[in-house]
Coordinates of C-alpha atoms and ligand atoms in Angstrom, one line a residue:
Chain A
M1 CA -7.2 3.3 12.8
R2 CA -10.7 3.0 14.2
I3 CA -14.0 4.4 12.7
V4 CA -16.2 6.3 15.0
L5 CA -19.8 6.6 13.8
D6 CA -22.1 9.2 15.2
R7 CA -25.5 7.5 14.9
A8 CA -27.3 10.7 15.7
K9 CA -25.9 12.2 12.5
C10 CA -26.0 9.2 10.2
T11 CA -29.1 9.1 8.0
G12 CA -28.2 5.9 6.2
I13 CA -27.6 7.6 2.8
G14 CA -25.0 5.0 2.1
I15 CA -22.3 6.9 0.3
C16 CA -19.8 5.3 2.7
E17 CA -20.9 1.9 1.6
S18 CA -20.4 2.7 -2.1
L19 CA -16.9 3.9 -1.4
A20 CA -15.8 1.3 1.1
P21 CA -18.1 -1.8 0.8
D22 CA -15.9 -4.1 2.8
V23 CA -16.3 -1.9 5.8
F24 CA -19.8 -0.3 5.7
E25 CA -23.2 -1.8 5.0
V26 CA -26.6 -0.2 5.3
D27 CA -29.3 -2.6 6.5
D28 CA -33.0 -2.8 5.7
N29 CA -33.9 -0.3 8.3
G30 CA -31.5 2.2 6.8
D31 CA -29.1 1.8 9.7
L32 CA -25.5 1.7 9.0
V33 CA -23.6 -1.4 10.1
V34 CA -19.9 -0.9 10.5
L35 CA -18.5 -4.3 9.6
H36 CA -15.0 -3.6 10.8
A37 CA -14.6 -0.8 13.3
E38 CA -10.9 -1.5 13.2
V39 CA -10.0 -0.6 9.7
P40 CA -7.8 -3.0 7.8
S41 CA -4.9 -1.2 6.2
S42 CA -6.0 -2.4 2.8
A43 CA -9.2 -0.4 3.2
E44 CA -7.8 2.8 4.7
A45 CA -7.9 4.8 1.5
D46 CA -11.5 3.8 0.8
V47 CA -12.5 4.6 4.3
A48 CA -10.8 8.0 4.2
A49 CA -12.9 8.7 1.0
A50 CA -16.0 7.6 2.9
V51 CA -15.2 9.9 5.9
E52 CA -14.9 12.7 3.4
G53 CA -17.8 11.7 1.3
C54 CA -20.4 11.4 4.1
P55 CA -23.0 14.1 3.6
T56 CA -23.8 14.4 7.3
Q57 CA -20.2 14.2 8.6
A58 CA -21.2 11.2 10.7
L59 CA -17.9 9.4 10.3
Q60 CA -14.6 10.1 11.9
F61 CA -11.3 8.4 12.0
E62 CA -9.6 7.9 15.3
A63 CA -6.0 6.9 15.5
Chain B
M1 CA -11.6 49.7 -6.4
S2 CA -8.8 47.7 -4.9
S3 CA -7.0 45.0 -6.7
Q4 CA -5.0 42.0 -5.7
M5 CA -2.4 41.5 -8.3
D6 CA -0.8 38.2 -7.5
S7 CA 1.2 37.1 -10.5
P8 CA -0.1 33.8 -11.8
G9 CA 3.3 32.2 -11.2
R10 CA 3.0 32.6 -7.5
G11 CA -0.1 30.5 -7.5
A12 CA -3.5 32.0 -6.7
L13 CA -6.6 29.9 -6.6
V14 CA -9.9 31.7 -7.0
V15 CA -13.1 29.7 -6.4
V16 CA -16.3 31.4 -7.4
G17 CA -19.4 30.1 -5.6
A18 CA -19.2 29.5 -1.8
S19 CA -21.4 26.4 -1.4
L20 CA -20.7 22.7 -1.3
A21 CA -18.5 22.4 -4.5
G22 CA -16.6 25.6 -3.7
L23 CA -16.0 24.6 -0.2
R24 CA -14.8 21.1 -1.1
A25 CA -12.5 22.7 -3.7
V26 CA -10.7 24.9 -1.2
E27 CA -10.5 22.1 1.4
S28 CA -9.1 19.7 -1.2
A29 CA -6.6 22.3 -2.5
R30 CA -5.1 22.7 1.0
K31 CA -5.2 18.9 1.7
A32 CA -3.3 18.3 -1.5
G33 CA -0.6 20.7 -0.3
F34 CA -1.3 23.9 -2.3
D35 CA 0.1 26.8 -0.3
G36 CA -0.6 29.7 -2.5
R37 CA -3.3 32.3 -2.0
I38 CA -7.0 31.1 -2.0
T39 CA -10.0 33.4 -2.4
L40 CA -13.5 32.1 -2.2
V41 CA -16.1 34.4 -3.7
G42 CA -19.7 34.0 -2.7
E43 CA -22.9 35.8 -3.7
E44 CA -24.9 34.8 -0.6
V45 CA -24.1 36.5 2.7
H46 CA -24.1 33.2 4.5
L47 CA -21.1 30.9 5.1
P48 CA -21.4 27.7 3.1
Y49 CA -24.3 25.5 4.3
D50 CA -25.9 22.3 3.3
R51 CA -29.0 22.4 1.0
P52 CA -30.6 18.9 1.3
P53 CA -31.9 19.6 4.9
L54 CA -33.7 22.8 3.7
S55 CA -36.5 20.8 2.2
K56 CA -36.4 18.1 4.8
E57 CA -35.7 18.4 8.5
F58 CA -35.5 22.2 8.4
L59 CA -39.2 22.4 7.4
S60 CA -40.5 20.2 10.2
A61 CA -42.3 21.8 13.1
G62 CA -40.0 22.8 15.9
A63 CA -36.8 22.1 14.1
P64 CA -34.0 24.6 14.9
I65 CA -34.2 27.7 12.7
D66 CA -30.5 28.5 13.0
H67 CA -28.2 26.8 10.6
V68 CA -24.8 25.3 11.2
P69 CA -22.4 26.4 8.5
L70 CA -20.4 23.6 6.8
C71 CA -17.3 25.6 7.6
G72 CA -16.9 28.4 10.1
R73 CA -15.1 31.8 9.7
S74 CA -12.3 30.8 11.9
E75 CA -11.8 27.4 10.2
F76 CA -11.6 29.2 6.9
A77 CA -9.1 31.7 8.3
D78 CA -7.0 29.5 10.6
D79 CA -7.2 26.0 9.2
Y80 CA -7.3 26.8 5.5
G81 CA -6.0 30.3 5.2
V82 CA -8.7 31.2 2.8
D83 CA -10.0 34.7 2.1
V84 CA -13.7 34.5 2.0
L85 CA -15.7 37.2 0.3
L86 CA -19.4 36.9 1.0
G87 CA -22.3 38.9 -0.4
E88 CA -20.0 39.8 -3.3
P89 CA -21.1 38.1 -6.5
A90 CA -18.6 37.7 -9.4
T91 CA -19.8 39.9 -12.2
G92 CA -17.4 39.0 -15.0
L93 CA -14.5 37.0 -16.1
D94 CA -11.5 38.1 -18.3
L95 CA -9.9 34.9 -19.6
D96 CA -6.9 36.7 -21.2
A97 CA -6.1 38.8 -18.2
R98 CA -7.0 35.9 -15.8
V99 CA -9.1 38.1 -13.7
V100 CA -12.5 37.7 -11.9
H101 CA -14.5 40.8 -11.5
T102 CA -16.8 41.7 -8.7
R103 CA -18.4 45.1 -8.1
E104 CA -15.8 45.9 -5.5
R105 CA -12.5 44.5 -6.9
Q106 CA -10.6 42.5 -9.5
I107 CA -9.1 39.2 -8.4
S108 CA -6.3 37.6 -10.3
Y109 CA -6.0 33.9 -10.6
S110 CA -3.5 31.3 -11.8
A111 CA -6.3 28.7 -11.4
L112 CA -10.0 29.3 -11.4
I113 CA -12.8 27.1 -10.3
I114 CA -16.4 27.9 -11.2
A115 CA -18.8 26.5 -8.7
T116 CA -21.8 28.9 -9.0
G117 CA -24.4 26.2 -9.0
V118 CA -27.9 26.7 -10.2
R119 CA -30.8 29.1 -9.6
A120 CA -34.3 28.0 -9.0
R121 CA -36.7 28.9 -11.8
E122 CA -39.3 31.4 -10.7
L123 CA -42.9 31.5 -11.7
R124 CA -43.4 34.3 -14.2
G125 CA -45.5 37.2 -13.1
T126 CA -45.5 36.6 -9.4
S127 CA -43.0 39.1 -8.2
G128 CA -44.5 41.4 -5.6
L129 CA -47.0 38.7 -4.5
A130 CA -46.2 37.6 -0.9
G131 CA -46.4 33.9 -0.1
V132 CA -44.9 32.7 -3.5
H133 CA -41.5 31.1 -3.1
V134 CA -38.9 28.9 -4.7
L135 CA -36.7 26.7 -2.5
R136 CA -33.0 26.9 -3.1
T137 CA -31.4 29.1 -0.5
L138 CA -31.5 29.3 3.3
D139 CA -33.4 32.5 3.0
D140 CA -36.0 30.8 0.8
A141 CA -36.3 27.9 3.3
R142 CA -36.8 30.3 6.2
S143 CA -39.7 32.0 4.3
V144 CA -41.3 28.6 3.5
R145 CA -40.8 27.4 7.0
R146 CA -42.5 30.5 8.5
A147 CA -45.5 30.0 6.2
L148 CA -45.8 26.4 7.3
D149 CA -45.5 27.4 10.9
D150 CA -48.5 29.7 10.3
G151 CA -50.5 26.8 9.0
A152 CA -50.5 27.7 5.3
R153 CA -52.7 25.9 2.8
T154 CA -49.9 24.8 0.6
V155 CA -49.7 24.4 -3.2
V156 CA -46.6 23.0 -4.7
I157 CA -46.1 23.6 -8.4
G158 CA -44.1 20.8 -10.1
A159 CA -44.0 17.2 -8.8
G160 CA -40.2 16.9 -8.7
F161 CA -38.1 15.9 -5.8
I162 CA -37.8 19.2 -4.0
G163 CA -41.4 20.0 -4.5
S164 CA -42.4 16.6 -3.2
E165 CA -40.3 17.1 -0.1
V166 CA -42.0 20.4 0.6
A167 CA -45.4 18.7 0.2
S168 CA -44.4 16.0 2.5
A169 CA -43.3 18.5 5.1
A170 CA -46.6 20.3 4.8
R171 CA -48.6 17.1 5.1
E172 CA -46.6 16.0 8.1
R173 CA -48.0 19.1 9.9
G174 CA -51.5 18.2 8.8
L175 CA -51.8 21.1 6.4
R176 CA -54.0 20.9 3.3
T177 CA -51.5 20.2 0.5
T178 CA -51.8 20.1 -3.3
I179 CA -49.2 19.4 -6.0
V180 CA -49.9 20.6 -9.5
E181 CA -47.9 19.1 -12.3
A182 CA -48.1 20.3 -15.9
L183 CA -47.1 17.0 -17.5
P184 CA -49.6 14.2 -17.7
A185 CA -47.5 11.9 -15.5
P186 CA -45.1 12.9 -12.7
M187 CA -41.3 12.5 -12.8
V188 CA -41.2 10.7 -16.1
R189 CA -38.0 12.4 -17.1
S190 CA -36.2 11.8 -13.8
V191 CA -37.1 8.2 -13.2
G192 CA -39.1 6.9 -16.1
P193 CA -42.7 6.3 -17.2
D194 CA -44.0 3.7 -14.7
L195 CA -41.7 4.5 -11.8
G196 CA -42.5 8.2 -11.7
P197 CA -46.2 7.5 -11.0
A198 CA -45.2 4.8 -8.6
L199 CA -43.3 7.2 -6.5
A200 CA -45.9 9.9 -6.9
S201 CA -48.5 7.5 -5.5
L202 CA -46.9 8.2 -2.1
H203 CA -48.5 11.6 -2.2
E204 CA -52.0 10.3 -2.5
R205 CA -51.3 7.6 0.1
N206 CA -50.3 10.3 2.5
G207 CA -53.1 12.7 1.9
T208 CA -51.5 15.1 -0.6
T209 CA -53.7 15.9 -3.6
L210 CA -51.7 15.4 -6.9
I211 CA -53.1 17.0 -10.0
C212 CA -51.3 16.1 -13.2
G213 CA -51.7 17.4 -16.8
Q214 CA -52.8 20.9 -15.6
E215 CA -51.0 24.0 -16.5
V216 CA -51.1 26.8 -13.9
T217 CA -52.5 29.8 -15.6
A218 CA -52.3 32.4 -12.8
I219 CA -51.4 32.9 -9.2
E220 CA -54.0 35.3 -7.9
G221 CA -54.2 37.5 -4.9
T222 CA -54.0 41.1 -3.7
G223 CA -50.6 41.7 -2.2
R224 CA -50.4 38.1 -1.2
V225 CA -51.3 34.9 -2.8
E226 CA -54.9 33.7 -2.4
R227 CA -55.4 31.1 -5.0
V228 CA -53.8 29.2 -7.9
R229 CA -55.8 29.2 -11.1
L230 CA -55.5 26.1 -13.4
A231 CA -56.0 25.8 -17.1
D232 CA -59.4 24.1 -16.7
G233 CA -60.6 27.2 -14.9
T234 CA -60.7 25.7 -11.5
S235 CA -58.7 27.2 -8.7
I236 CA -57.1 26.1 -5.4
E237 CA -57.1 28.2 -2.3
A238 CA -53.5 28.8 -1.1
D239 CA -51.6 30.8 1.5
L240 CA -48.2 29.4 0.3
V241 CA -47.1 28.5 -3.2
V242 CA -43.8 26.8 -3.7
A243 CA -42.5 26.5 -7.2
G244 CA -40.4 23.4 -7.8
I245 CA -40.1 23.8 -11.5
G246 CA -36.4 23.2 -12.0
A247 CA -33.3 25.3 -12.0
T248 CA -30.9 27.0 -14.4
P249 CA -27.1 27.1 -14.2
A250 CA -25.8 30.4 -12.7
T251 CA -23.7 31.4 -15.7
E252 CA -25.0 34.8 -16.4
W253 CA -21.8 36.4 -15.0
L254 CA -19.8 34.5 -17.6
A255 CA -21.7 36.0 -20.6
G256 CA -19.3 37.6 -23.0
S257 CA -16.3 35.9 -21.4
G258 CA -15.9 33.5 -24.3
L259 CA -16.2 30.5 -22.1
P260 CA -18.3 27.9 -23.8
I261 CA -21.7 27.6 -22.0
D262 CA -24.4 25.1 -23.0
D263 CA -26.8 24.5 -20.1
G264 CA -23.9 24.8 -17.8
V265 CA -20.2 25.4 -18.1
V266 CA -18.9 23.0 -20.7
C267 CA -16.1 20.8 -19.4
D268 CA -14.0 17.9 -20.6
E269 CA -13.7 14.7 -18.5
H270 CA -11.1 16.4 -16.3
L271 CA -13.6 19.2 -15.4
R272 CA -11.5 21.6 -17.4
A273 CA -13.6 24.4 -18.9
G274 CA -12.8 26.1 -22.2
G275 CA -10.3 28.5 -20.9
A276 CA -6.7 28.2 -19.7
D277 CA -6.6 26.9 -16.1
V278 CA -10.4 27.3 -15.7
Y279 CA -12.3 24.4 -14.2
A280 CA -15.9 23.9 -13.1
A281 CA -17.6 21.8 -10.5
G282 CA -21.0 21.0 -9.1
D283 CA -24.5 21.8 -10.3
V284 CA -23.1 24.3 -12.8
A285 CA -20.7 21.9 -14.6
R286 CA -21.6 20.0 -17.7
W287 CA -18.8 17.6 -18.1
H288 CA -18.0 14.5 -20.1
N289 CA -18.6 11.5 -17.8
P290 CA -16.4 8.7 -19.1
R291 CA -18.5 6.1 -17.4
F292 CA -21.4 6.8 -19.7
G293 CA -19.4 8.2 -22.6
T294 CA -21.6 11.3 -22.6
S295 CA -21.8 14.9 -21.4
M296 CA -24.1 15.4 -18.4
R297 CA -24.9 17.9 -15.7
V298 CA -26.3 16.6 -12.5
E299 CA -27.8 18.5 -9.5
H300 CA -26.8 16.1 -6.7
W301 CA -25.0 16.5 -3.5
S302 CA -22.3 13.8 -3.9
N303 CA -21.5 14.9 -7.4
A304 CA -20.9 18.5 -6.2
A305 CA -18.8 17.4 -3.3
E306 CA -16.6 15.1 -5.3
Q307 CA -16.3 17.4 -8.3
G308 CA -15.2 20.3 -6.1
A309 CA -12.4 18.2 -4.7
R310 CA -11.4 16.8 -8.1
A311 CA -11.5 20.1 -9.9
A312 CA -9.2 21.7 -7.4
R313 CA -6.7 18.9 -7.6
N314 CA -6.8 18.9 -11.4
A315 CA -6.5 22.7 -11.6
L316 CA -3.5 22.9 -9.2
F317 CA -1.7 19.8 -10.3
P318 CA -2.3 19.6 -14.0
A319 CA 0.6 17.1 -14.5
V320 CA -1.4 14.5 -12.7
V321 CA -5.0 15.2 -13.7
E322 CA -7.6 12.5 -13.3
P323 CA -11.0 12.3 -15.1
Y324 CA -14.1 12.6 -13.0
R325 CA -16.0 9.4 -13.6
T326 CA -19.1 8.7 -11.6
V327 CA -22.4 7.0 -11.3
P328 CA -24.8 9.8 -10.4
Y329 CA -26.5 9.2 -7.1
F330 CA -29.2 11.0 -5.1
W331 CA -31.6 10.4 -2.3
S332 CA -34.9 12.1 -1.4
D333 CA -37.1 11.7 1.7
W334 CA -40.9 11.8 1.4
Y335 CA -43.3 11.0 4.2
G336 CA -40.7 9.1 6.1
S337 CA -39.8 7.0 3.1
R338 CA -36.4 7.1 1.5
I339 CA -36.1 7.2 -2.3
Q340 CA -32.6 6.5 -3.8
F341 CA -31.5 6.5 -7.4
A342 CA -28.2 5.6 -8.9
G343 CA -27.2 5.7 -12.6
I344 CA -29.2 7.2 -15.5
A345 CA -32.9 6.7 -16.1
D346 CA -33.1 6.5 -19.9
G347 CA -32.8 2.8 -20.2
D348 CA -34.7 0.5 -22.6
E349 CA -36.8 -1.0 -19.8
H350 CA -36.9 -1.5 -16.1
V351 CA -37.5 -4.6 -14.0
V352 CA -38.9 -4.6 -10.5
V353 CA -36.7 -7.1 -8.7
S354 CA -38.0 -6.7 -5.2
G355 CA -41.2 -5.5 -3.6
D356 CA -43.9 -4.0 -5.8
L357 CA -44.7 -0.6 -7.1
T358 CA -47.8 -0.1 -5.0
G359 CA -46.1 -1.1 -1.8
E360 CA -43.9 0.4 0.9
R361 CA -40.6 -0.7 -0.7
F362 CA -39.3 -1.8 -4.0
V363 CA -36.1 -2.1 -6.0
A364 CA -36.2 -1.4 -9.8
L365 CA -33.3 -1.9 -12.2
Y366 CA -32.9 -0.2 -15.5
R367 CA -31.5 -2.0 -18.5
R368 CA -29.8 -0.3 -21.4
G369 CA -28.7 -2.8 -24.1
D370 CA -27.4 -5.6 -22.0
E371 CA -26.0 -3.3 -19.3
L372 CA -27.3 -2.3 -16.0
S373 CA -27.7 1.5 -16.3
G374 CA -29.7 2.5 -13.2
A375 CA -31.4 1.5 -10.0
L376 CA -34.2 3.0 -8.1
T377 CA -35.2 2.0 -4.6
L378 CA -38.0 3.0 -2.3
N379 CA -36.9 2.1 1.3
G380 CA -34.3 -0.2 -0.2
Q381 CA -31.2 1.2 1.6
R382 CA -29.6 -2.2 1.8
H383 CA -29.8 -2.6 -2.0
I384 CA -28.9 0.6 -3.7
M385 CA -25.2 0.9 -3.3
R386 CA -24.6 -2.7 -4.4
Y387 CA -26.2 -1.8 -7.7
R388 CA -24.4 1.5 -7.9
R389 CA -21.1 -0.5 -7.7
L390 CA -22.3 -2.8 -10.4
I391 CA -23.2 0.2 -12.6
A392 CA -19.8 1.7 -11.9
R393 CA -18.0 -1.3 -13.4
G394 CA -20.3 -1.6 -16.3
A395 CA -21.9 -4.9 -15.2
N396 CA -24.2 -6.9 -17.3
F397 CA -27.9 -6.8 -16.6
D398 CA -27.9 -10.5 -16.0
E399 CA -25.3 -10.1 -13.3
A400 CA -27.6 -7.5 -11.6
L401 CA -30.5 -9.9 -11.8
A402 CA -28.4 -12.6 -10.2
L403 CA -27.5 -10.2 -7.4
A404 CA -31.1 -9.4 -7.0
E405 CA -31.9 -13.1 -6.4
T406 CA -29.4 -13.4 -3.6
M407 CA -30.6 -10.1 -2.1
A408 CA -34.2 -11.1 -2.1
Y409 CA -33.6 -14.3 -0.1
R410 CA -31.1 -13.0 2.3
H411 CA -32.2 -12.6 5.9
P412 CA -32.3 -9.1 7.2
T413 CA -28.9 -8.1 8.6
T414 CA -28.6 -7.9 12.3
R415 CA -26.7 -5.0 13.7
S416 CA -23.2 -5.9 14.8
Ligands
FAD501 C1 -33.9 22.2 -1.2 C2 -32.8 21.3 -1.8 C3 -32.8 20.0 -1.4 C4 -31.9 19.1 -2.0 N1 -31.9 17.8 -1.6 C5 -31.0 16.9 -2.1 C6 -30.9 15.6 -1.8 O1 -31.8 15.1 -1.0 N2 -30.0 14.7 -2.3 C7 -29.1 15.2 -3.2 O2 -28.3 14.4 -3.7 N3 -29.1 16.5 -3.6 C8 -30.0 17.4 -3.1 N4 -30.0 18.7 -3.4 C9 -29.0 19.2 -4.4 C10 -27.7 19.6 -3.8 O3 -27.9 20.5 -2.7 C11 -26.9 20.4 -4.8 O4 -26.5 19.4 -5.7 C12 -25.6 21.1 -4.2 O5 -26.0 22.1 -3.4 C13 -24.8 21.7 -5.3 O6 -23.7 22.4 -4.8 P1 -22.9 23.5 -5.7 O7 -21.9 24.0 -4.8 O8 -22.6 22.9 -7.0 O9 -24.0 24.6 -6.0 P2 -24.9 25.5 -5.1 O10 -25.2 24.8 -3.8 O11 -26.1 25.9 -5.9 O12 -24.1 26.7 -4.7 C14 -23.7 27.7 -5.7 C15 -23.3 29.0 -4.9 O13 -22.8 29.9 -5.8 C16 -23.4 31.2 -5.6 N5 -23.3 32.0 -6.8 C17 -24.1 32.0 -7.9 N6 -23.6 32.9 -8.8 C18 -22.6 33.5 -8.2 C19 -21.7 34.5 -8.6 N7 -21.8 35.2 -9.8 N8 -20.7 34.9 -7.8 C20 -20.5 34.3 -6.6 N9 -21.3 33.3 -6.2 C21 -22.3 32.9 -7.0 C22 -24.8 30.9 -5.2 O14 -25.3 31.9 -4.5 C23 -24.6 29.6 -4.3 O15 -24.3 30.0 -3.0 C24 -30.9 19.6 -2.9 C25 -31.0 21.0 -3.3 C26 -31.9 21.8 -2.7 C27 -31.9 23.3 -3.1
SF4_502 S1 -22.4 8.2 4.2 FE1 -22.7 9.0 6.3 S2 -24.8 9.3 6.5 FE2 -24.5 7.9 4.8 S3 -24.7 5.9 5.7 FE3 -22.5 6.5 5.6 S4 -22.1 7.4 7.6 FE4 -24.3 7.3 7.4

């Protein structure tokens, strides 16, 4: 599973980071850094919650 | 009057309130495998849409005036198999008969989710005066937007988050903008006694006049607003007045139903309201948050989204209910700065661990007893969620201070 981030939609609200801290991190400019585009299976459930929890629908899973 | 008489046994989920929490409830019901009938009942004529942009991007000059619904008609019909009734408010609830009433019909449920949100409080005595608005719905936002497009001199009443965003949008267009706050200091209840004024100083730094400790005594004008009269007798010329004076839970349709209401629909930690198979979610729900051991009602986006999903799962699969435990979180955008808050603001003290209260960025932590109870950041996107996670697991304040040390001296992240 890969994460696809739509930077145009992401506003750095950071909900994804609070749900899946090993995978997402917002930097000082408010830009989201995807630490692992290739999601480790241990983090899949967290990332799924992040995809659902993103208020701007900026995240998508790609098989 | 038609009626849909599904027997409860067959499973019929009814969700009242077609906004964020209601939408997430129906999505989650289907994702969890519920295959009974679902009816979504909404008072507004619009398909569910997102509210945060209404006081932000939507108000800026040249932004698209159309809105993109969170879920389209065909998605509702084809992907979720949901009957969507729009422009049809629920008017009553019969707990014994398990029926929701609208003016047009009666809808039977085996499980009910109440997600009717809140209504913005209106200024008394201003009906019939053009140019006076609240900001809660898309229709409100369109009116405010039109006035800003016309170059309105803007007066915002109430220095809360939504009002501050409106002021920021007006200033960004170079319009003359004033905020009037009745309390002596702004946002004391929402973020605390020093931090409220620190945030509010953004207004003055960006050319918005902030007047505190002044009651508005009248909104004057013939047919349309001309000026706002203050308690000290002075007045402010205005073409647009936006009231940001809070909101009240939309529970009037539940009056007489017997469902316990106390500033919201009273729920336990599972979001279960005081009736068989009745749950509530979102801004309307006052639930017991196990994280803080207290009942609370919050008007925040992520809370509404998550509660909608949780309430549906709990309502439909009561054998495996889970409590809804959360650290409240919201963000707000003023003058290009982002404010973020996590936790609860009623701590014993706060400590500024990064930046300073008069600057462009800061991080403040709230202590309650020896626990970290909240965090407020101004342009501190890198920080906030780390503290939110600490709050979630009940971390010690010392641990938070230790984290702050490491954050302060870390080099800015480079984008990978
Ligand atoms: C302008 C604005 C800006 C915001 N910005 C932010 C932000 O930056 N960050 C943040 O975290 N949160 C923000 N919020 C808050 C966030 O939008 C709300 O928490 C969220 O919309 C709550 O969703 P909800 O579904 O619980 O309620 P609502 O969105 O209020 O929806 C309730 C729906 O129920 C309908 N309804 C009411 N009564 C009935 C009835 N009897 N029958 C049928 N339908 C009924 C209403 O018409 C409404 O459509 C903002 C809100 C506003 C208004
Ligand atoms: S939750 Fe969405 S908008 Fe927020 S930082 Fe993550 S991807 Fe961006």
